[in-house]
Coordinates of C-alpha atoms and ligand atoms in Angstrom, one line a residue:
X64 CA 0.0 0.0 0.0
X65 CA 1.4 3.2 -0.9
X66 CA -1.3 5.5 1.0
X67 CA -0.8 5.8 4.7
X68 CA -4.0 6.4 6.0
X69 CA -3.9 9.2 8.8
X70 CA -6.8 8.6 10.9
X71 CA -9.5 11.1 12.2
X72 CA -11.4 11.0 15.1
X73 CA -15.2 12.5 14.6
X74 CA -16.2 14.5 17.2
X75 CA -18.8 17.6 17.9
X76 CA -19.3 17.0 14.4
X77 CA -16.2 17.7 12.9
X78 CA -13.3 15.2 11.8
X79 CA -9.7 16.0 14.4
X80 CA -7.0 16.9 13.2
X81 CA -4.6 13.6 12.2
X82 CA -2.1 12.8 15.0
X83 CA 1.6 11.5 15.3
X84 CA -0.2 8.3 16.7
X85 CA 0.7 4.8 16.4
X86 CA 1.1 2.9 13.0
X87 CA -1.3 0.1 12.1
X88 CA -0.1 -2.6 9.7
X89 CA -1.2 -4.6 7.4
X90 CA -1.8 -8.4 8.7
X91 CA -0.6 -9.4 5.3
X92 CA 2.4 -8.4 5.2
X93 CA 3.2 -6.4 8.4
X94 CA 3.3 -3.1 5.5
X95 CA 2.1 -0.1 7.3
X96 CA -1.9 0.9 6.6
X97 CA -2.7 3.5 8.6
X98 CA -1.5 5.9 11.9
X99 CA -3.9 6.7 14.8
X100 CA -5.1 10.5 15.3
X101 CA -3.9 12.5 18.7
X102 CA -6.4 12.2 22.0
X103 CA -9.7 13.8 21.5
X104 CA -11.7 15.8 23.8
X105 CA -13.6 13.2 25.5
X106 CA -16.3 15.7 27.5
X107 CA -16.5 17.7 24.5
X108 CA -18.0 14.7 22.7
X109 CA -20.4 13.5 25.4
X110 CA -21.3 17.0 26.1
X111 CA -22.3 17.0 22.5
X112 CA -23.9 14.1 22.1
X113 CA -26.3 14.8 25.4
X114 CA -27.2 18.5 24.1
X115 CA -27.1 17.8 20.2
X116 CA -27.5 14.4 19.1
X117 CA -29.9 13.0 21.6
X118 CA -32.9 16.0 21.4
X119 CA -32.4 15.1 17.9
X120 CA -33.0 11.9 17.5
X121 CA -35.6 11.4 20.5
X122 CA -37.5 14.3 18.4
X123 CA -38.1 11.7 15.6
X124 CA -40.6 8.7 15.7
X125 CA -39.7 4.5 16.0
X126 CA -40.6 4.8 12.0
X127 CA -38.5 7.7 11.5
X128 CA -35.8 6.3 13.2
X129 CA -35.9 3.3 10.7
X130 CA -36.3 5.3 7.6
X131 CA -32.9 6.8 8.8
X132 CA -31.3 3.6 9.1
X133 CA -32.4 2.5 6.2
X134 CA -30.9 5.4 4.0
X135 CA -27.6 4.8 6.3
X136 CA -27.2 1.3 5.0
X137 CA -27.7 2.3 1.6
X138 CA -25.0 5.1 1.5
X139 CA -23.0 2.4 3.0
X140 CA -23.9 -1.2 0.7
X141 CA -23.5 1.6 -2.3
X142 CA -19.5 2.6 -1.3
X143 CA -19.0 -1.4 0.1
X144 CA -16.2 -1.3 -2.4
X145 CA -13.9 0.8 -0.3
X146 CA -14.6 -1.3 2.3
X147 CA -13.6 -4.7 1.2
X148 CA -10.5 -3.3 -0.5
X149 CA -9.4 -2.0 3.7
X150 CA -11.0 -5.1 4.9
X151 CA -8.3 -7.9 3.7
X152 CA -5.4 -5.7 5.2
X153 CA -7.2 -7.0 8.3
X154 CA -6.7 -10.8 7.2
X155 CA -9.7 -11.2 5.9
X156 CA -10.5 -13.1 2.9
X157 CA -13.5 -11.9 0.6
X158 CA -15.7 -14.1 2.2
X159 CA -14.5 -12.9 5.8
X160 CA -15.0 -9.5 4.9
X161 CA -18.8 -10.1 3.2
X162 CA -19.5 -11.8 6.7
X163 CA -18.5 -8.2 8.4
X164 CA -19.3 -5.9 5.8
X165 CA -22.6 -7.2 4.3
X166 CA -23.5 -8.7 8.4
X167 CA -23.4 -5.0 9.5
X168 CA -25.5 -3.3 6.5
X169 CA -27.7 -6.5 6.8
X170 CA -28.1 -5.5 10.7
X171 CA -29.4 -1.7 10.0
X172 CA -31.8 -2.8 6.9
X173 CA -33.3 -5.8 9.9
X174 CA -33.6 -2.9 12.2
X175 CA -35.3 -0.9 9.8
X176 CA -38.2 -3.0 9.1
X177 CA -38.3 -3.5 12.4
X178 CA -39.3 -0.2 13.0
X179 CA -42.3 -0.5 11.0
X180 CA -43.6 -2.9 13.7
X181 CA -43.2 0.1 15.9
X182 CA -45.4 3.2 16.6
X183 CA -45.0 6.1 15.0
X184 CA -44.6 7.9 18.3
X185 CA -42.2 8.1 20.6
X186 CA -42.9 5.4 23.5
X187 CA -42.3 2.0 22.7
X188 CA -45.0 -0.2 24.3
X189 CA -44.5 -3.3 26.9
X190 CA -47.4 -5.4 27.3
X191 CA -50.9 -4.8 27.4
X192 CA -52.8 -2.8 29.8
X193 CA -53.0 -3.8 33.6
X194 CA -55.9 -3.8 35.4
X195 CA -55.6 -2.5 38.6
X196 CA -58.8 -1.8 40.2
X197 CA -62.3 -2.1 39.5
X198 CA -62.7 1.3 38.0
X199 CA -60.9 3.4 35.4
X200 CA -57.6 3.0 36.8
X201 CA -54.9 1.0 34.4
X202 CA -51.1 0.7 34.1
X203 CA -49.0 0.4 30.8
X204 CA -45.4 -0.3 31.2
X205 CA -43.7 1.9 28.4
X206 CA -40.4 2.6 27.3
X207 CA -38.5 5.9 26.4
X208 CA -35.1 6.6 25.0
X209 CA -32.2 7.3 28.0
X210 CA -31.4 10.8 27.6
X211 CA -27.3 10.3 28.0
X212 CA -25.0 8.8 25.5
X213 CA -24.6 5.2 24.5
X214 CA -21.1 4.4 24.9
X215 CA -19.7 1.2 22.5
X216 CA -16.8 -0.2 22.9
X217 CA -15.9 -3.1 20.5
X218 CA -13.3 -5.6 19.8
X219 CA -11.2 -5.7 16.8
X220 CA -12.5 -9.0 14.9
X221 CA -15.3 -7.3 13.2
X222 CA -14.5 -3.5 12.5
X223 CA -17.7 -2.9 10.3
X224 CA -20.4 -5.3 12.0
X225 CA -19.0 -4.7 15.6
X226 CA -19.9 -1.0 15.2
X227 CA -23.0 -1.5 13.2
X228 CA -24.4 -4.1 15.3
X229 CA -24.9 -2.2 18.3
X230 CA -25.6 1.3 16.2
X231 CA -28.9 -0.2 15.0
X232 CA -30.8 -1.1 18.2
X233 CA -29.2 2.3 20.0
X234 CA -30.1 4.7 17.2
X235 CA -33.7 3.1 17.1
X236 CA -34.0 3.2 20.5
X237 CA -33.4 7.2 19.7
X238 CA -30.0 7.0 21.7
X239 CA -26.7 8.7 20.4
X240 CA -23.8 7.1 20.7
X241 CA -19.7 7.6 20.8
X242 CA -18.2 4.5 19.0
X243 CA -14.7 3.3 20.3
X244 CA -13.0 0.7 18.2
X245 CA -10.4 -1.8 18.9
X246 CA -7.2 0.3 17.9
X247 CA -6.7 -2.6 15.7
X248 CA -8.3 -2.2 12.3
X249 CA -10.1 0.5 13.2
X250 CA -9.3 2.4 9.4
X251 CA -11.8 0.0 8.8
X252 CA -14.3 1.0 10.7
X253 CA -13.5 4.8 10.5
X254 CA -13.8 3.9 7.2
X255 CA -17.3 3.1 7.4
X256 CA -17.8 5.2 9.8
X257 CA -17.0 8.3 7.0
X258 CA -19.2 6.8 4.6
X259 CA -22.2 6.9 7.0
X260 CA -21.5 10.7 7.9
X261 CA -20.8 11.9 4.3
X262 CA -23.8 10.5 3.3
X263 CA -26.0 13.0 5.7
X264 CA -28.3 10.1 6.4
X265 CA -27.6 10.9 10.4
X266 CA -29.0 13.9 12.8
X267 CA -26.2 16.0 14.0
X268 CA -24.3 14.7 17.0
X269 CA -26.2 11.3 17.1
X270 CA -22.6 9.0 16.0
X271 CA -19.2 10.3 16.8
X272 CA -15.9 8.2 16.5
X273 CA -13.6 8.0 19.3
X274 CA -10.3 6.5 18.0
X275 CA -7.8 5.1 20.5
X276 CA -7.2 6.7 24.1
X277 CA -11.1 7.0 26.0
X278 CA -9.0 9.0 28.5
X279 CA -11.5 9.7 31.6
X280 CA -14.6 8.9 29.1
X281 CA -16.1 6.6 32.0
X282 CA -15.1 9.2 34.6
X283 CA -17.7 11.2 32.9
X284 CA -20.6 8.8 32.7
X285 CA -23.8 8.7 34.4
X286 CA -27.2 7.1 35.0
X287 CA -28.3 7.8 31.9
X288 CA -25.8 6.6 29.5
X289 CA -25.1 3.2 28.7
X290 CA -21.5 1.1 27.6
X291 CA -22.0 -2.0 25.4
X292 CA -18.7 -3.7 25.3
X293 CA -17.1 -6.4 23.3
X294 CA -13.9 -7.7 23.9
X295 CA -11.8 -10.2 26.3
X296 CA -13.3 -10.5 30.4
X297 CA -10.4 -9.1 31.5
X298 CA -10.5 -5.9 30.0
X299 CA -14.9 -6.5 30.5
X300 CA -14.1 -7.1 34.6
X301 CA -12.1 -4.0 35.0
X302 CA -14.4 -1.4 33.4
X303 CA -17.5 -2.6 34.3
X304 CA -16.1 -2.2 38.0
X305 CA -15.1 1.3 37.3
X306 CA -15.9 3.2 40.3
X307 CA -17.9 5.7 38.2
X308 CA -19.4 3.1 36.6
X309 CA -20.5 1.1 40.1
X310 CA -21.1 4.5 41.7
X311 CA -23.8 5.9 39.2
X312 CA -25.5 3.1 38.3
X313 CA -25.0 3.2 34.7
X314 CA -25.5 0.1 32.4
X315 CA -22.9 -1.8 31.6
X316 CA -23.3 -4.7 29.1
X317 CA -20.5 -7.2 28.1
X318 CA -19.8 -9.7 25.6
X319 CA -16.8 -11.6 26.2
X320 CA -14.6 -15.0 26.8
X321 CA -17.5 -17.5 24.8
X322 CA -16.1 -21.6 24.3
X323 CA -19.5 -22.3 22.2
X324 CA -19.6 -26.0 21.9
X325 CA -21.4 -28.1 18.7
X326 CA -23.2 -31.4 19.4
X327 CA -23.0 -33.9 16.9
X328 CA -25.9 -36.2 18.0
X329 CA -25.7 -40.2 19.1
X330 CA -28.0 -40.9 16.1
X331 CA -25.5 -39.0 13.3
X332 CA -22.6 -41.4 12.7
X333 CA -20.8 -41.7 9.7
X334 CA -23.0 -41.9 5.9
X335 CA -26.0 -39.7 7.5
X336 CA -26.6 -36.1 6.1
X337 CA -26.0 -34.6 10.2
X338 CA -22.2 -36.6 10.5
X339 CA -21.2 -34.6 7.2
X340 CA -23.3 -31.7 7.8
X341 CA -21.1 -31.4 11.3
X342 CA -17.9 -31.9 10.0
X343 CA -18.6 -29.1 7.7
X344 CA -19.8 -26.6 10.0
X345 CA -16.6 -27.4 12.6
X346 CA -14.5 -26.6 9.8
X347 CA -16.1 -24.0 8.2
X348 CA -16.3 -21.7 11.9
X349 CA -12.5 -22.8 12.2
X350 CA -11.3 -21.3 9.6
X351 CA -14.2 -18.2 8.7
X352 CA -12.6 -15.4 9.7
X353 CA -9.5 -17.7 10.9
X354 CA -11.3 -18.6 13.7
X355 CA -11.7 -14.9 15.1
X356 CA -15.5 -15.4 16.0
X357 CA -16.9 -15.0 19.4
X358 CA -19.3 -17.5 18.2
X359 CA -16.8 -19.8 16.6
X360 CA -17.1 -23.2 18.1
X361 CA -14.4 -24.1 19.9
X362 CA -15.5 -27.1 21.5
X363 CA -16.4 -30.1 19.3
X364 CA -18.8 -32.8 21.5
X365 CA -19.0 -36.3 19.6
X366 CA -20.1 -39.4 20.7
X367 CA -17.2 -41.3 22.0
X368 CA -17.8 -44.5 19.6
X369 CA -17.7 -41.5 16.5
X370 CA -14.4 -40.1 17.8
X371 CA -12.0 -41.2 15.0
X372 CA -14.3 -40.9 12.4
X373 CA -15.1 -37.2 13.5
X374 CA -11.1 -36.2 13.8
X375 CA -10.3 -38.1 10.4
X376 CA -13.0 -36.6 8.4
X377 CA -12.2 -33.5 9.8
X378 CA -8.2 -33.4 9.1
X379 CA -8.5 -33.9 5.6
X380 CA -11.4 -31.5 5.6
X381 CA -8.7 -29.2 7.0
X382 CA -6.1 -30.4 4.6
X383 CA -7.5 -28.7 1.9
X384 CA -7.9 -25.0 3.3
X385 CA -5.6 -23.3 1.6
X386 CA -3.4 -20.8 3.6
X387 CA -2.4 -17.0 2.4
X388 CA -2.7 -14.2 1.0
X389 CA -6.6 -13.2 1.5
X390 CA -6.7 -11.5 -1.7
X391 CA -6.0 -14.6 -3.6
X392 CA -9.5 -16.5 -4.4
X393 CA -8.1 -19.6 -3.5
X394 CA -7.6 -19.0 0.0
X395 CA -9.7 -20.6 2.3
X396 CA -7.8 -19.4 5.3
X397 CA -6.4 -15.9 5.7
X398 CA -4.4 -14.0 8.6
X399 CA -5.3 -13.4 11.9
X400 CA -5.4 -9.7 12.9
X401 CA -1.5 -8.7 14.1
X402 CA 1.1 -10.2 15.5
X403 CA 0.4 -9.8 19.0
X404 CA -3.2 -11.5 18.3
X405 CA -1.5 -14.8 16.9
X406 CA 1.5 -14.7 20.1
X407 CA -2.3 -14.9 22.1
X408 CA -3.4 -17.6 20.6
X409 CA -0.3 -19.5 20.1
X410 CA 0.0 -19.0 24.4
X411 CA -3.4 -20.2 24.9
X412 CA -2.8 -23.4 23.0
X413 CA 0.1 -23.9 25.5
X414 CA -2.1 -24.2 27.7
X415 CA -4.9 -26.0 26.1
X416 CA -2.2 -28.7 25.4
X417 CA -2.1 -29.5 29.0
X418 CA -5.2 -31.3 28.5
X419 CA -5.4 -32.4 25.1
X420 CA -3.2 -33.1 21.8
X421 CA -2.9 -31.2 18.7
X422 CA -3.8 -33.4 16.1
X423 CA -3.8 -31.2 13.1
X424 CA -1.8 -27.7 13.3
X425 CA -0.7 -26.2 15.2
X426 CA 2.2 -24.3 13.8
X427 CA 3.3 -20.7 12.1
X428 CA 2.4 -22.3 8.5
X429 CA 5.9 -21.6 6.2
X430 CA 5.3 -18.6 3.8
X431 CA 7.2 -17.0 1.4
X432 CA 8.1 -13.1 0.4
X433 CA 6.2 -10.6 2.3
X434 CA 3.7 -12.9 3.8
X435 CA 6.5 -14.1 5.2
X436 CA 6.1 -11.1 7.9
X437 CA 1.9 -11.9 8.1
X438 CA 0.0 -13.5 11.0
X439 CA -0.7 -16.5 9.8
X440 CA -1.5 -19.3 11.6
X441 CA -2.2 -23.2 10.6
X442 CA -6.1 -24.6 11.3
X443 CA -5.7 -26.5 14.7
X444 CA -7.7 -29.5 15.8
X445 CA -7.4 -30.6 19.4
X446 CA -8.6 -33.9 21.0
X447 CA -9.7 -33.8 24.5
X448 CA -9.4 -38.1 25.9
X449 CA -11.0 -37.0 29.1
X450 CA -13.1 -33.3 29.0
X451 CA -14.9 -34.9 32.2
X452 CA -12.0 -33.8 34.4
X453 CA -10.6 -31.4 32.1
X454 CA -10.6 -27.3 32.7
X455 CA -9.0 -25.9 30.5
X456 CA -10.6 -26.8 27.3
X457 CA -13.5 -25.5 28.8
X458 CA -12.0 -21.8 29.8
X459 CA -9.5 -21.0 27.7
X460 CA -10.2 -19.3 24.5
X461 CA -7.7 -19.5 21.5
X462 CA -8.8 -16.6 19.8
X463 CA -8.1 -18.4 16.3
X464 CA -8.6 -21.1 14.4
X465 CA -8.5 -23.6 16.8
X466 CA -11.1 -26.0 18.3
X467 CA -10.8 -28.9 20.8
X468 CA -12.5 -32.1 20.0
X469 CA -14.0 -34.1 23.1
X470 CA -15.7 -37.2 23.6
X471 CA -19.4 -37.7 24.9
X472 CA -20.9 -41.1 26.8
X473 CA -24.5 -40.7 26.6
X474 CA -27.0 -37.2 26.2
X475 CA -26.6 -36.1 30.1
X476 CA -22.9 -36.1 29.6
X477 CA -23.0 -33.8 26.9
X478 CA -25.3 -31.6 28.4
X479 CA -22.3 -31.9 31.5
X480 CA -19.8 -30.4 29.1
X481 CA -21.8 -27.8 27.2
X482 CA -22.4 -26.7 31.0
X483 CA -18.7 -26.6 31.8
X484 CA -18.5 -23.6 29.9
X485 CA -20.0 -21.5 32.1
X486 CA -22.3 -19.6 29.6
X487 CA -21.9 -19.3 26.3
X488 CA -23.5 -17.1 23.1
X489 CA -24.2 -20.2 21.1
X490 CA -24.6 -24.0 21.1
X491 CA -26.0 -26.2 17.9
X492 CA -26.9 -29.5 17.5
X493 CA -26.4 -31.9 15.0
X494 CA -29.2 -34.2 15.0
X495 CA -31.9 -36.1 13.1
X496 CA -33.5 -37.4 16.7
X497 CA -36.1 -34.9 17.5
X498 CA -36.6 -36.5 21.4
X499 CA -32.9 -36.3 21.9
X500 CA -32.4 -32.7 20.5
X501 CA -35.4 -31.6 22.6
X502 CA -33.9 -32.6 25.5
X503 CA -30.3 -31.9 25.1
X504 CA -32.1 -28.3 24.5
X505 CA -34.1 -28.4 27.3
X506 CA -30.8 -29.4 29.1
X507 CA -28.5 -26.4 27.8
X508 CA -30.6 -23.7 27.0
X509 CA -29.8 -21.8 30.2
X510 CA -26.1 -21.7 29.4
X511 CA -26.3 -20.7 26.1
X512 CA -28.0 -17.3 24.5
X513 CA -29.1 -19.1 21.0
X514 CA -29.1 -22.9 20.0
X515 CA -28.9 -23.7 16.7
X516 CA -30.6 -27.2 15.8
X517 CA -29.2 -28.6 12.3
X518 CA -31.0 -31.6 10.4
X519 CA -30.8 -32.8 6.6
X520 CA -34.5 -31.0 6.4
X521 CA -33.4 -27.8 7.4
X522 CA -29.6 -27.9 6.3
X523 CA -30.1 -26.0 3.0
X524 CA -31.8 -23.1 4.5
X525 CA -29.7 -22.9 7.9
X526 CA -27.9 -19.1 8.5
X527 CA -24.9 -20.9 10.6
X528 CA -23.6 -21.8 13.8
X529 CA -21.4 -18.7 13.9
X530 CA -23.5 -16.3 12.4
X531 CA -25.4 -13.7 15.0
X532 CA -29.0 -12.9 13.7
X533 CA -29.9 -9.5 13.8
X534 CA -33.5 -10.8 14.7
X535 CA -31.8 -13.3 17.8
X536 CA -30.5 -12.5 21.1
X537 CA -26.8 -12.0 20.4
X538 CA -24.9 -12.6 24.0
X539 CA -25.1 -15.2 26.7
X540 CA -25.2 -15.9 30.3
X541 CA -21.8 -16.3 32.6
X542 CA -18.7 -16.2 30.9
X543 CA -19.9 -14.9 28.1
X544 CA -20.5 -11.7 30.1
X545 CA -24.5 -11.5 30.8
X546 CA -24.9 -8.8 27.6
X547 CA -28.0 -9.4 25.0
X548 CA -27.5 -7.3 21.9
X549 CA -29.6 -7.7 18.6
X550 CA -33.2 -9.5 18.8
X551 CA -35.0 -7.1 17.3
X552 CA -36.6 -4.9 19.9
X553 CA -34.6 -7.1 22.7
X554 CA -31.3 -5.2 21.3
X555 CA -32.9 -2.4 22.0
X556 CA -33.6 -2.5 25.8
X557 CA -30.0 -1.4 27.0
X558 CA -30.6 2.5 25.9
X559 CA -34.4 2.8 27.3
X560 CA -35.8 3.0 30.6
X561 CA -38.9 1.2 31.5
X562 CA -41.7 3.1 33.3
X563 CA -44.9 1.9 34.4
X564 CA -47.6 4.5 33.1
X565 CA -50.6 4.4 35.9
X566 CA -54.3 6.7 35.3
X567 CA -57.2 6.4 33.3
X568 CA -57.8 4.8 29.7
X569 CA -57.8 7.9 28.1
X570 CA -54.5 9.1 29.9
X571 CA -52.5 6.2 28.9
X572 CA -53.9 6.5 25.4
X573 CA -52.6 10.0 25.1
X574 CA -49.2 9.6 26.6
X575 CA -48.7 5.8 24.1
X576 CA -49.8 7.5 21.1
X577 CA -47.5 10.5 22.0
Ligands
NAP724 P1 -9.8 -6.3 24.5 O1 -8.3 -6.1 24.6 O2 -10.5 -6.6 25.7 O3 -10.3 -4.9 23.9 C1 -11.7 -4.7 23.6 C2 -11.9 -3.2 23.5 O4 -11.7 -2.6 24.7 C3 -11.0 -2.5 22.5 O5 -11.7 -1.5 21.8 C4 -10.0 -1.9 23.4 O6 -9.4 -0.8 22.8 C5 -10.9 -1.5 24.5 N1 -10.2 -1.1 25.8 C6 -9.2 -1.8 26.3 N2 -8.8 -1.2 27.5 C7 -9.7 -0.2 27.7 C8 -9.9 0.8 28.7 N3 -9.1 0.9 29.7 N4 -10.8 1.8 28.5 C9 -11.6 1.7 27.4 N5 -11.5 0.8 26.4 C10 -10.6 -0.1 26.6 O7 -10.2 -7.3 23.5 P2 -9.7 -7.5 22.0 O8 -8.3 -7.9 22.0 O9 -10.1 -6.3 21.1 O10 -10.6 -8.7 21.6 C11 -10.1 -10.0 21.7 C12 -10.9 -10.8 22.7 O11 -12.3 -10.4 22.8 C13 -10.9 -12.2 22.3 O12 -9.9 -12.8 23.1 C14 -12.3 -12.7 22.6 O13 -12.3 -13.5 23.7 C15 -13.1 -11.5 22.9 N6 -14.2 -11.3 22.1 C16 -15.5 -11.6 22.5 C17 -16.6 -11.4 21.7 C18 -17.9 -11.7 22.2 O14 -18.9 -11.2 21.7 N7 -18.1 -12.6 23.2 C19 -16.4 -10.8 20.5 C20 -15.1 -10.5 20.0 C21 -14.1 -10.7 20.8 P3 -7.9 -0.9 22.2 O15 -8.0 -1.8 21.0 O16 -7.6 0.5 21.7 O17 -7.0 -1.4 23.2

């Protein structure tokens, strides 16, 4: 790349000057991409969005709202070009980058027809009407727009859907927000970012872009703002106990550390649709996006007597995933994100290795010229003899391509494992058994915020293990940090307040259709 990007935060409504920050490379190559902008003025920008941005959008309605999103994903899906041509200095190969890029626009056009289900007013609705007493005397639980800012912090594995995904639900909700990016790839998303501002679709003050340092942003926060955050629990666990953050209340929702498991069921051995249905969807989340997927499954659960035939089918599934350059067509596989990202997961495996053996990968793969200097990394498959007594295989997340199979004696003992790890965003289930899916669902549903149940009648129309629906609840209980983003109007719950509307018919009517 010839073109070092300088990179601009957005704030107030006007792009910072460029700053002598850090450079970002390229996770080809290691070439240099882009350099991060100076510190911005954090309380100018939440000052901004409190005064400006929010009055603006709460003065629109729910339909209004979606109308806006709508002609946001537009500008956006009309440049995509620009995006995808940024996108593979990230790793990603064209498919990777459709699964950000076309996810995120996806998300805003969901959220837009969602709206039409929505009044065209400005309280969203929560039930029916309560009676409360014998005479004209009801309650309606409604829901309004918080008037601070929505804070959104995200990780760097999906620069255009990680900020897109959470801008939906908070601008329908009529919530502005400041979006801070993972540093890394983040002339990604300020690329998108740009497109979405240039094209005018957005009120004044409603989106701003806060690139690198937050400085004292969660100092400044109170009970009516709101941080969505995605990244690893240890960065979740020490701001969500911020002492501004514990002091004033203010919401705090996390998605984090996930080992999703996959089931293949005691029914799908080797020659039915569900055994090669499985084998293709373990490999496919292994190496889509190498492996950088907080939904990727990273736990493969297989009847014990199905072992072999799982890890040999899979291996020469693997075999033929072609590792390099993303922009090649060939490649199946590309980079992970930096450096430092594939040191992570090659330290995690160390320590998954304690408990199991690396029967595929493993390894830096050998590549030549510039890629030389990329962050590859080979497709690993681990096999776990005993994930009864195991721990780590159940905690640790190799941020990569890398899964650990495990053995399974009988229904309950699956259900054991899915358990062990501790919550997680999402489970599926291969299986042609409808009594033993429902009750391995029935078992695991409380540890896991989706389930996706695969058969050879549904294969063909299936939206994927890995892929979070903007219509489904996208987070999950425990470990994976307690947070629910997307679900339609679910996603939109972290940036309203609740109130329970108590007087006569005619009041309540007013006040709803207000
Ligand atoms: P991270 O290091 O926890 O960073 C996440 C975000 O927090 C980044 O934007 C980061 O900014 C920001 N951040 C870090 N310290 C901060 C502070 N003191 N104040 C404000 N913001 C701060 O995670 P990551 O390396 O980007 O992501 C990788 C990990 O996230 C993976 O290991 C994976 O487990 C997890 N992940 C989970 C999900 C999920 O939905 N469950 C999704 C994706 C990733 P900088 O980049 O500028 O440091």
């Amino acid at each position: 790349m010839n073109n070092v990007i300088a990179l601009k935060s957005y704030a107030a409504d006007r792009w910072l000057a460029e700053g002598e920050g850090a450079e970002l490379v390229s996770a080809i190559d290691g070439a240099t991409v882009a350099l991060m902008p100076g510190v911005a003025d954090v309380r100018e920008m939440i000052d901004h969005a409190r005064r400006v941005g929010g009055p603006a959008l709460r003065a629109m309605t729910f339909r209004q709202r979606g109308e806006m999103l709508k002609a946001a994903a537009a500008a956006i899906s009309e440049r995509k070009a620009e995006l995808y041509a940024l996108s593979s200095f990230t790793g990603a190969t064209k498919g990777d980058s459709a699964f950000d890029i076309e996810g995120g626009i996806g998300t805003f056009f969901v959220y837009a027809s969602k709206a039409k289900t929505l009044p065209d007013a400005h309280f969203m609705l929560e039930g029916g009407r309560e009676t409360l007493s014998k005479g004209d005397f009801l309650g309606q639980h409604v829901l309004a727009p918080l008037i601070g800012v929505a804070v959104h912090i995200n990780a760097y594995n999906f620069p255009v859907w990680g900020m897109l995904e959470k801008l939906a639900p908070t601008l329908l909700a009529g919530m502005p927000a400041i979006i801070k990016p993972a540093t890394f790839g983040s002339y990604l998303t300020e690329a998108a970012f740009r497109i979405m501002i240039e094209s005018g679709a957005l009120p004044t003050g409603s989106v701003q872009l806060l690139l690198g340092d937050t400085s004292d942003l969660l100092d400044l926060l109170d009970g009516q703002d709101s941080v969505a955050f995605t990244g690893s629990a240890a960065t979740a666990n020490r701001l969500k106990t911020h002492p501004n953050i514990v002091k004033n209340t203010v919401r705090f929702a996390a998605e984090q550390d996930s080992l999703n498991a996959s089931i293949l069921g005691m029914d799908a051995g080797p020659g039915t649709p569900e055994f090669d249905l499985y084998v293709k969807e373990v490999a496919r989340e292994m190496t889509q996006k190498a492996g950088q997927k907080c939904t990727a499954i990273r736990r493969a659960l297989v009847p014990t007597s199905m072992l072999d035939s799982v890890q040999n089918a899979l291996i020469s599934r693997l075999g033929n995933a072609t590792i390099g350059d993303p922009r090649d067509e060939t490649t199946r596989l590309g980079a992970l994100a930096g450096i430092p990202q594939r040191a992570d997961v090659i330290a995690n495996l160390g320590k998954l290795t304690a408990e199991a053996e690396v029967v595929f990968g493993g390894e830096v793969p050998e590549l030549h010229g510039n890629l030389a200097k990329g962050a590859f990394f080979e497709p690993t498959l681990l096999r776990c003899e005993n994930p009864d007594a195991a721990e780590a295989v159940h905690s640790i997340e190799a941020f990569g391509p890398v899964c650990t199979l495990m053995p399974y004696r009988d229904a309950d003992d699956a259900i054991m494992l899915a358990k062990k790890g501790k919550g997680s965003l999402a489970l599926s289930i291969f299986s042609h058994d409808r009594g033993v899916t429902v009750d391995l669902v029935k078992g695991v549903s409380t540890f896991h915020g989706r389930v996706m149940i695969v058969d050879r009648d549904n294969a063909e129309h299936s939206t994927g293990h890995g892929a979070a629906m903007p219509h489904l609840q996208h987070g999950g209980p425990g470990r994976a940090g307690g947070g629910a983003e997307l679900g339609g109007t679910i996603g939109m719950l972290p940036y309203m307040q609740r109130s329970a509307i108590q007087g006569s018919e005619a009041l309540i009517s007013a006040v709803a259709e207000s």
